[in-house]
mmCIF file of C-alpha atoms in Angstrom:
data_model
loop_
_atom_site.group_PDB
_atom_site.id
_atom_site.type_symbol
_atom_site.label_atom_id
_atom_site.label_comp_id
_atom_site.label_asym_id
_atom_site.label_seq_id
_atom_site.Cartn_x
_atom_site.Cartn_y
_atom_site.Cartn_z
ATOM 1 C CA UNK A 69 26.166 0.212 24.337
ATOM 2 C CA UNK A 70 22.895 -2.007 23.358
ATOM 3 C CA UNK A 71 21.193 -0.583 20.419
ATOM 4 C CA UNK A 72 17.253 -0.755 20.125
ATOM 5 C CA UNK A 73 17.251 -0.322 16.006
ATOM 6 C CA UNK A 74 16.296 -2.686 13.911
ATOM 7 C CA UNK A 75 18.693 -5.064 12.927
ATOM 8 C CA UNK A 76 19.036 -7.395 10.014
ATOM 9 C CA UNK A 77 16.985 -7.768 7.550
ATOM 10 C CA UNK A 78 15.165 -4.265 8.750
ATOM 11 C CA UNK A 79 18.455 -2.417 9.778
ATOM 12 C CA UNK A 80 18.768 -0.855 6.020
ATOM 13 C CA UNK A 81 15.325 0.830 6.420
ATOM 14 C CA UNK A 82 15.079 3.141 9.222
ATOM 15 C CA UNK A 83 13.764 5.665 7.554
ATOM 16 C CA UNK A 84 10.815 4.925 5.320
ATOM 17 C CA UNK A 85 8.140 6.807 3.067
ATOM 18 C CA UNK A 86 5.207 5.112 1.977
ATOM 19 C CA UNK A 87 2.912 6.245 -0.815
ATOM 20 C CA UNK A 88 -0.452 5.479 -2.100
ATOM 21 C CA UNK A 89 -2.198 7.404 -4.874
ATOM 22 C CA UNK A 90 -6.034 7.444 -5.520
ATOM 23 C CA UNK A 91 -7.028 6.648 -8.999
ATOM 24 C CA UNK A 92 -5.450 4.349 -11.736
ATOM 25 C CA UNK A 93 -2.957 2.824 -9.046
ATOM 26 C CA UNK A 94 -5.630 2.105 -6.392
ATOM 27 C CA UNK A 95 -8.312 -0.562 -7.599
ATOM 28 C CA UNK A 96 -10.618 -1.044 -4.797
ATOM 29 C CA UNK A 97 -9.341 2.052 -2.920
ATOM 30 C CA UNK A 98 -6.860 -0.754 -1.486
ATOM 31 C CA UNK A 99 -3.793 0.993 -1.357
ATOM 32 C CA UNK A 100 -5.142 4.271 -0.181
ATOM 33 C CA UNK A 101 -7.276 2.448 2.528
ATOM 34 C CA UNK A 102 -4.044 0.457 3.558
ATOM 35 C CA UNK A 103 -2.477 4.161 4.062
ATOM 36 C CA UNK A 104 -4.977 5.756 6.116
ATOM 37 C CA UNK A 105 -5.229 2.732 8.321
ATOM 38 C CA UNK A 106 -1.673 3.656 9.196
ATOM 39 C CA UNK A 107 -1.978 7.078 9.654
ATOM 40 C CA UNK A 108 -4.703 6.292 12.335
ATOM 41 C CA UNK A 109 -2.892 3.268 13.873
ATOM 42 C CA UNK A 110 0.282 5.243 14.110
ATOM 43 C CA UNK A 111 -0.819 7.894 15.021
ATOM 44 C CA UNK A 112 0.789 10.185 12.353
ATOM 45 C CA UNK A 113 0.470 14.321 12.084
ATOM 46 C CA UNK A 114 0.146 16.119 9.307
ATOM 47 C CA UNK A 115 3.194 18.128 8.162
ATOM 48 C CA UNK A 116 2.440 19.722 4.480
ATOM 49 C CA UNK A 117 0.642 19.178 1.239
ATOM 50 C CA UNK A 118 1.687 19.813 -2.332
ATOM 51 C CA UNK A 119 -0.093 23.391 -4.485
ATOM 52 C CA UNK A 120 -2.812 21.338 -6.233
ATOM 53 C CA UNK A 121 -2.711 24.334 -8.542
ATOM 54 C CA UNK A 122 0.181 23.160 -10.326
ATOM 55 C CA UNK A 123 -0.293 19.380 -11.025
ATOM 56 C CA UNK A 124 -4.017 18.631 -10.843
ATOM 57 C CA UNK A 125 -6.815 19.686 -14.028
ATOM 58 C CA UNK A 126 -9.900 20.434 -11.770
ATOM 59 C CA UNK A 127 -12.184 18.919 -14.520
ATOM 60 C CA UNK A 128 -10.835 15.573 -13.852
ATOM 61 C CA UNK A 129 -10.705 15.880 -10.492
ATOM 62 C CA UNK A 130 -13.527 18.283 -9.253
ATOM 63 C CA UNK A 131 -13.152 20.277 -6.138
ATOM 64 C CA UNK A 132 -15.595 19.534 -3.412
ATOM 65 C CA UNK A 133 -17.672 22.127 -1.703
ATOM 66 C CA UNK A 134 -19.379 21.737 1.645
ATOM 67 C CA UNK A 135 -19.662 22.738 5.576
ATOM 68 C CA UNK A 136 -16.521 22.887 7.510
ATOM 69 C CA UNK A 137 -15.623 21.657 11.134
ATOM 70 C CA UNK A 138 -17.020 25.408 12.429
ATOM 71 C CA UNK A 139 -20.000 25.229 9.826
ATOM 72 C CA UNK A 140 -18.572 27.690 6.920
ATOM 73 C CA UNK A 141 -18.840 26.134 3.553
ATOM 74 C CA UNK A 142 -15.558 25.844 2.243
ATOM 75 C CA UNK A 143 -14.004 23.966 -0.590
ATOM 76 C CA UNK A 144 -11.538 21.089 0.037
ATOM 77 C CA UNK A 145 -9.128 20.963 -3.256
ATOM 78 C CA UNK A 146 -7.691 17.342 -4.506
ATOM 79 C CA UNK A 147 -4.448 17.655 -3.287
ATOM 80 C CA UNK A 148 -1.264 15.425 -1.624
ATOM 81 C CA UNK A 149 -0.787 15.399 1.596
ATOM 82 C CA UNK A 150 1.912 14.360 3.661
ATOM 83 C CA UNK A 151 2.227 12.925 7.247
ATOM 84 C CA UNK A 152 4.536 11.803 9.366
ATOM 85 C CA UNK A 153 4.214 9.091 12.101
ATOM 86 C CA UNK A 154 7.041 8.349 14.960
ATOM 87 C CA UNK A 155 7.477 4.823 15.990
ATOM 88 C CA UNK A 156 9.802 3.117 18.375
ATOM 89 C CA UNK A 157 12.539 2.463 16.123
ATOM 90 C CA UNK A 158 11.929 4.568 12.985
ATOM 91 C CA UNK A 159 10.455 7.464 11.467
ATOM 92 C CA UNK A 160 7.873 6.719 9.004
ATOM 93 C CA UNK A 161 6.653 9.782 6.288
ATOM 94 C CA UNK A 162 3.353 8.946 4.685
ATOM 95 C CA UNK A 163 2.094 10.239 1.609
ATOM 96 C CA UNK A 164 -1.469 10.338 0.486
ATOM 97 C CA UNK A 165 -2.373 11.870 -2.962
ATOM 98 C CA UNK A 166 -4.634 12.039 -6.129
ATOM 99 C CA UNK A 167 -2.829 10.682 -8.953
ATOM 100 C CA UNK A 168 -1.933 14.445 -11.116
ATOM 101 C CA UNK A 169 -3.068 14.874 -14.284
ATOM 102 C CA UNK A 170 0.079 16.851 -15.402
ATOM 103 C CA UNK A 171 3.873 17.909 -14.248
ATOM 104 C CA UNK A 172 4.608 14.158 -13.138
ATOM 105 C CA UNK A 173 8.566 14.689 -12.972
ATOM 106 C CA UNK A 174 8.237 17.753 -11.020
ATOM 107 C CA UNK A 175 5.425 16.487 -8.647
ATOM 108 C CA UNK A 176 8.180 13.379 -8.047
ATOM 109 C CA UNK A 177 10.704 16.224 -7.469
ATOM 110 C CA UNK A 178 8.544 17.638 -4.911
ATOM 111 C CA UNK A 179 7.866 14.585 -3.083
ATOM 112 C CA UNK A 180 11.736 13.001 -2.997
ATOM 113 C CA UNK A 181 12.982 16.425 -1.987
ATOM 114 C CA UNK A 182 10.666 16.615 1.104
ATOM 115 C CA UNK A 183 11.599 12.789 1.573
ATOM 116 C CA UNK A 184 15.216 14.245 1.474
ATOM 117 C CA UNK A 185 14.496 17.178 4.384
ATOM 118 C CA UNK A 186 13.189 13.965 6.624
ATOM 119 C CA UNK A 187 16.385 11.798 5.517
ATOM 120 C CA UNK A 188 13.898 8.995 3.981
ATOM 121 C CA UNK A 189 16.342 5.758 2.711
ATOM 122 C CA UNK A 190 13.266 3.419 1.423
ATOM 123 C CA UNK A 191 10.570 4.837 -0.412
ATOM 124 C CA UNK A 192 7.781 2.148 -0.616
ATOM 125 C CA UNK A 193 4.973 2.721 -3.263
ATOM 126 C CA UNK A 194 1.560 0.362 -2.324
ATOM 127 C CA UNK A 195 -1.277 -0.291 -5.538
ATOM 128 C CA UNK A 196 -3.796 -2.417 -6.331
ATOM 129 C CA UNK A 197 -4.868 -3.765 -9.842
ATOM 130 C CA UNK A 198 -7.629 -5.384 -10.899
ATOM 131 C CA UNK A 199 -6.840 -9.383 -11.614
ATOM 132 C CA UNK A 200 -8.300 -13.025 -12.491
ATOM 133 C CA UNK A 201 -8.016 -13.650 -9.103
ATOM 134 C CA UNK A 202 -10.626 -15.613 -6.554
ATOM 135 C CA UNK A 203 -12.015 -13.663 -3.546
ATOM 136 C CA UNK A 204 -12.077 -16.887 -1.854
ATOM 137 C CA UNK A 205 -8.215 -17.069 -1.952
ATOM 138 C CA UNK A 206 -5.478 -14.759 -0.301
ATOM 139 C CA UNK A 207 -4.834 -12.440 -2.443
ATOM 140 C CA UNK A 208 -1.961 -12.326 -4.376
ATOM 141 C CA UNK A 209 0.552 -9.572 -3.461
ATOM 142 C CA UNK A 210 3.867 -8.908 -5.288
ATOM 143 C CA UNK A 211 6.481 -6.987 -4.118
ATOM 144 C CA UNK A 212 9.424 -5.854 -6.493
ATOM 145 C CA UNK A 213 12.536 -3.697 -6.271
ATOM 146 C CA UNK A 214 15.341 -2.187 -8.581
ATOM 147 C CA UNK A 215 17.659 -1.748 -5.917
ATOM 148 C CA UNK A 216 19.953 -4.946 -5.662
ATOM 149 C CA UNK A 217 20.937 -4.702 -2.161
ATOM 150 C CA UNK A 218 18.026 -4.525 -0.632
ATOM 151 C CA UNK A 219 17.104 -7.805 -2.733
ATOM 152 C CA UNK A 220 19.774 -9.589 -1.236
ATOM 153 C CA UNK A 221 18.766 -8.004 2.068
ATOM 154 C CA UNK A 222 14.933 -9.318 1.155
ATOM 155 C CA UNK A 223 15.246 -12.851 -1.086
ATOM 156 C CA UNK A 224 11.284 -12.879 -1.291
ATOM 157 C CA UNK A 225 11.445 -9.197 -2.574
ATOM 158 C CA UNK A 226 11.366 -9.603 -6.944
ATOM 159 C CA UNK A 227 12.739 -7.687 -9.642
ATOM 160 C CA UNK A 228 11.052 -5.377 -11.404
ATOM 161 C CA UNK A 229 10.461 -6.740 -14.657
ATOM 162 C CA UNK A 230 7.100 -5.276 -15.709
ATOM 163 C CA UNK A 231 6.894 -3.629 -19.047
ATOM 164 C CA UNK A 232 4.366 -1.259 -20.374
ATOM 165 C CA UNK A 233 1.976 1.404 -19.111
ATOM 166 C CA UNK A 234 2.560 2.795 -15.788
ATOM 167 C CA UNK A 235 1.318 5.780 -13.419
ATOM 168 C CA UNK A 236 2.500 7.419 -10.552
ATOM 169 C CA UNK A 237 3.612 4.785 -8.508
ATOM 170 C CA UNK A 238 6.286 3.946 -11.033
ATOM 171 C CA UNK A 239 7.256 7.155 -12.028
ATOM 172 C CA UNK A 240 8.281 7.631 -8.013
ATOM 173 C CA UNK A 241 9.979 4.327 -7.848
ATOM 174 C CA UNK A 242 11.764 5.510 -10.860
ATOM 175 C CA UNK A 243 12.836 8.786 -9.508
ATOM 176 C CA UNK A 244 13.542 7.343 -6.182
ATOM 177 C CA UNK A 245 16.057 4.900 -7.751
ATOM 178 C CA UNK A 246 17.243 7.445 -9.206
ATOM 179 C CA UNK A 247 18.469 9.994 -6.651
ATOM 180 C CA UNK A 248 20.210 6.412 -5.109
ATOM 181 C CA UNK A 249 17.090 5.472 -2.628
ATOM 182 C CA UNK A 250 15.963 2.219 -2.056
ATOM 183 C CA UNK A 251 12.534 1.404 -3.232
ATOM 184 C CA UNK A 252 10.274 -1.896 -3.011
ATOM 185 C CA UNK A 253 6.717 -1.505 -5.205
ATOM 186 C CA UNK A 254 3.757 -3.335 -3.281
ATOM 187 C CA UNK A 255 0.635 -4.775 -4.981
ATOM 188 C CA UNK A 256 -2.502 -6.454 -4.905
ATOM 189 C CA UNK A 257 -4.755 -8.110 -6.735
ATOM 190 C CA UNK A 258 -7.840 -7.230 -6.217
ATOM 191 C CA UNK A 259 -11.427 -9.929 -8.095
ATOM 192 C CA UNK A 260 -12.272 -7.840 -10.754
ATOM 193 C CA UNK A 261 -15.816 -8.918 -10.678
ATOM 194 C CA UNK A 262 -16.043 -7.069 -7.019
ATOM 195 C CA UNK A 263 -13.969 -3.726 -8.218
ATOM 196 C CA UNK A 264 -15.884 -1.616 -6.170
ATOM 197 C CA UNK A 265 -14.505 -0.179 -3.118
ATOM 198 C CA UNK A 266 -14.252 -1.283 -0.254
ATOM 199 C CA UNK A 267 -11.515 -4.478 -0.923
ATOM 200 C CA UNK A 268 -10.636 -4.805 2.594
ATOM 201 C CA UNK A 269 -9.370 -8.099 2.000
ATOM 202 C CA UNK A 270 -6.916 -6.670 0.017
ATOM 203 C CA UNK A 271 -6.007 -4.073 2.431
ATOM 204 C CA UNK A 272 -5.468 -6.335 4.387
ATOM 205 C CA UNK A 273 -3.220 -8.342 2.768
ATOM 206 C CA UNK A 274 -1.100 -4.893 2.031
ATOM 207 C CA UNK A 275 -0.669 -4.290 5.550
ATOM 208 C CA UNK A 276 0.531 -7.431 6.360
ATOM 209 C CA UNK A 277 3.323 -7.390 4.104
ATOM 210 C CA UNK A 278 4.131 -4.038 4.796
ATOM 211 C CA UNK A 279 4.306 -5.316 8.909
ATOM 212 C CA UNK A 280 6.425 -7.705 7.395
ATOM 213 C CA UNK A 281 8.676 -5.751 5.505
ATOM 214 C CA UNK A 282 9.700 -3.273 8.432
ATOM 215 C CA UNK A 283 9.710 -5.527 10.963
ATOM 216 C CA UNK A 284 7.080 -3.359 13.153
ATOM 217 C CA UNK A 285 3.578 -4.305 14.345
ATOM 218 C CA UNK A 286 0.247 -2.675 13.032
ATOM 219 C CA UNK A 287 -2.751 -3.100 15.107
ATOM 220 C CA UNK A 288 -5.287 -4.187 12.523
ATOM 221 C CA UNK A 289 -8.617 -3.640 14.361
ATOM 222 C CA UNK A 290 -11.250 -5.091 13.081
ATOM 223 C CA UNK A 291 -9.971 -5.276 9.728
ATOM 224 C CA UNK A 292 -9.884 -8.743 9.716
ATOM 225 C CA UNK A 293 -13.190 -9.193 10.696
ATOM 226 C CA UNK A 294 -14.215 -6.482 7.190
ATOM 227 C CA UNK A 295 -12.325 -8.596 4.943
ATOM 228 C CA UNK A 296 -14.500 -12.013 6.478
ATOM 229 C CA UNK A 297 -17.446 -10.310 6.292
ATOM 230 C CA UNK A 298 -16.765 -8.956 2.934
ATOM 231 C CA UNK A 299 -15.432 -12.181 1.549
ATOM 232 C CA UNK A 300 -19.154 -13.705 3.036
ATOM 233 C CA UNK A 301 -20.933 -11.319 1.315
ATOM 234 C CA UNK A 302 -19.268 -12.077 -2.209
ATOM 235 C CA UNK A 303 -20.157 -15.812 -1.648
ATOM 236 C CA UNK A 304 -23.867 -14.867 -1.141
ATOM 237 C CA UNK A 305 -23.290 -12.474 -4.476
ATOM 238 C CA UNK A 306 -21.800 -15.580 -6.730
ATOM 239 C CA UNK A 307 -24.168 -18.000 -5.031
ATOM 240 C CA UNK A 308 -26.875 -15.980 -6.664
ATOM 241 C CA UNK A 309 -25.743 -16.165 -10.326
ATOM 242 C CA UNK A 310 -24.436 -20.008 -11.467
ATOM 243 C CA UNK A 311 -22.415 -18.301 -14.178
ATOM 244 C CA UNK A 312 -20.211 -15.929 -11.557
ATOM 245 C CA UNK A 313 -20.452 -19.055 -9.272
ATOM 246 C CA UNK A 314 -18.944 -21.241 -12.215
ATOM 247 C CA UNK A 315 -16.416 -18.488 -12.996
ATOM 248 C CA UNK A 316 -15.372 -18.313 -9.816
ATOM 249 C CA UNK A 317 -14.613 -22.063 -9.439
ATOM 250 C CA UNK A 318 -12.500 -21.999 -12.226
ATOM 251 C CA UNK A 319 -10.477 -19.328 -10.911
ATOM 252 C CA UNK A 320 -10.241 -21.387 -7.764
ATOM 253 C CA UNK A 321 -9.067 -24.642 -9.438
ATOM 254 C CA UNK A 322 -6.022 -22.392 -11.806
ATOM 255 C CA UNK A 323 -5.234 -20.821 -8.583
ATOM 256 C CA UNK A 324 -5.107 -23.678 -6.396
ATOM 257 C CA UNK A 325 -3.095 -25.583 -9.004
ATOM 258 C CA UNK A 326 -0.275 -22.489 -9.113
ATOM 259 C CA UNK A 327 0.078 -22.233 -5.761
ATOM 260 C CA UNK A 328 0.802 -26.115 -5.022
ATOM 261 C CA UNK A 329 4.672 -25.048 -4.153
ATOM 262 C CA UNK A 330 3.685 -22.101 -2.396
ATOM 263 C CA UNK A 331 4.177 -23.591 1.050
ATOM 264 C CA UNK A 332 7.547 -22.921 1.484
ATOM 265 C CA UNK A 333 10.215 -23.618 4.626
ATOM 266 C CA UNK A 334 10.730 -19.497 4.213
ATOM 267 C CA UNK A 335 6.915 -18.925 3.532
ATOM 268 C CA UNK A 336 6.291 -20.783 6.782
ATOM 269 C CA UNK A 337 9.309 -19.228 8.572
ATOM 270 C CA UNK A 338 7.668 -15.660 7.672
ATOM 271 C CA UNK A 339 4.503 -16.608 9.095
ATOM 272 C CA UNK A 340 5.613 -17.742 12.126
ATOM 273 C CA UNK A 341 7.945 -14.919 12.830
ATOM 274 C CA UNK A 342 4.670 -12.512 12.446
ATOM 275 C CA UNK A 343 2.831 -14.635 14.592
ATOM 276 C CA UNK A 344 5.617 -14.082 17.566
ATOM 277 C CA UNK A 345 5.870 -10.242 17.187
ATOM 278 C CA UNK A 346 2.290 -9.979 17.600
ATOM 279 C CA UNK A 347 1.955 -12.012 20.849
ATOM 280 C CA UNK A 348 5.042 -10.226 22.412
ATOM 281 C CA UNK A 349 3.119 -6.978 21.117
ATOM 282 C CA UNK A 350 0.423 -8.053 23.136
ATOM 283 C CA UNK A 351 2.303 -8.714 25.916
ATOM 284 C CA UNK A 352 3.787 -5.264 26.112
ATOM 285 C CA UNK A 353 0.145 -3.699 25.854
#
């Protein structure tokens, strides 16, 4: 019998969650715009949402009040949701929430147990963070893991060595390696000199890796074309003040000079292999 699941270095992931958390975690609203692009591209339904009542303090973040889709004014409460999208070869859960202001361990419980009731084995965890990084570069993206196996699964994937203050995401990643789950923490750095949302750049470089790490294909739409436009619009920004301009050219040069090795057989490999699935995804369509 021929199998259509992934196989290799995707077989170990067939069931996946991936979370993204407004707030502290989400610099540019990168990772949460990275998470409802794939709702929308995949197509994914809504299947329940976490009591807001017991992990958010409404002072922090405020309720909103306004018409609904019949007209009545109604209140939509910061909340979690969570979605679930059905591809070819996997079952993906999505979760979308407002980091909590309280309860973390049991709002981690809540998640991984409804990860558990849709037999999740990878939890991925997507942020951004603000960085010394040029907007005229790609942006840097790290991805790290705690689980060994799916290192040696993923050589590009790092350990988690990071040290200090964290939020949700890590907390989940915790708990997820925890209960014995494999778990992979995706982030980018986003210019802090253009913090404001949108960082479609950044999205963008989020999805990509995450097309890369489960092996399936993401229509991007015009994404792409957002992060040009947005990177043009930076350049007119900086070409308006010499001292951003200046700043900006030294972060170019200590970039530039770091990434001299970057241009690897594998890092060429990777990009090639992307390149394939999407024109055999466009021959399908």
């Amino acid at each position: 019998m021929t199998s259509t699941s992934p196989t290799g270095r995707h077989s170990a992931r067939n069931t996946v969650l991936i979370a993204a958390f407004e707030g502290w975690n989400d610099a540019g609203s990168a990772a949460t715009s990275a998470l409802e692009h794939l709702g929308e591209v995949w197509d994914a339904h809504k299947v329940g949402e976490l009591d807001p009542e017991e992990y958010h303090d409404f002072q922090v973040n405020r309720p909103m009040i306004g018409p609904g889709p019949d007209g009545t004014r109604e209140i939509t409460w910061p909340t979690t949701s969570v979605w679930v999208a059905q591809l070819p070869h996997r079952k993906v859960v999505l979760v979308h929430g407002i980091e909590p202001s309280m309860r973390w361990r049991r709002y981690c419980t809540e998640l991984l147990d409804l990860a558990a009731e849709h037999e999740v084995r990878t939890v991925v965890t997507l942020g951004a963070l603000l960085a010394d990084v040029p907007h005229t570069r790609p942006i840097p993206l790290t991805a790290t893991s705690d689980s060994e196996g799916l290192r040696a699964v993923l050589p590009d994937v790092e350990p988690n060595t990071y040290e200090g203050p964290t939020g949700i995401v890590g907390v989940l990643q915790h708990e997820a390696s925890a209960r014995g789950l494999q778990s992979v923490s995706l982030w980018a750095a986003v210019p802090h000199y253009v913090a404001n949302p949108p960082s479609p750049k950044a999205t963008l470089a989020i999805l990509t890796r995450i097309e890369e790490l489960l092996g399936e294909s993401i229509p991007l739409g015009e994404l792409p074309d957002d992060a040009t436009a947005w990177q043009h619009g930076v350049d007119e920004l900086a070409g308006e003040d010499a001292e951003i301009a200046e700043y900006v050219k030294q972060l170019e040069e200590a970039k530039d000079t770091a990434d001299l090795p970057e241009a690897s057989g594998e890092a060429i490999a990777r990009e090639f292999e992307r390149w394939l699935k999407r024109r055999d995804s466009g021959k399908d369509q």
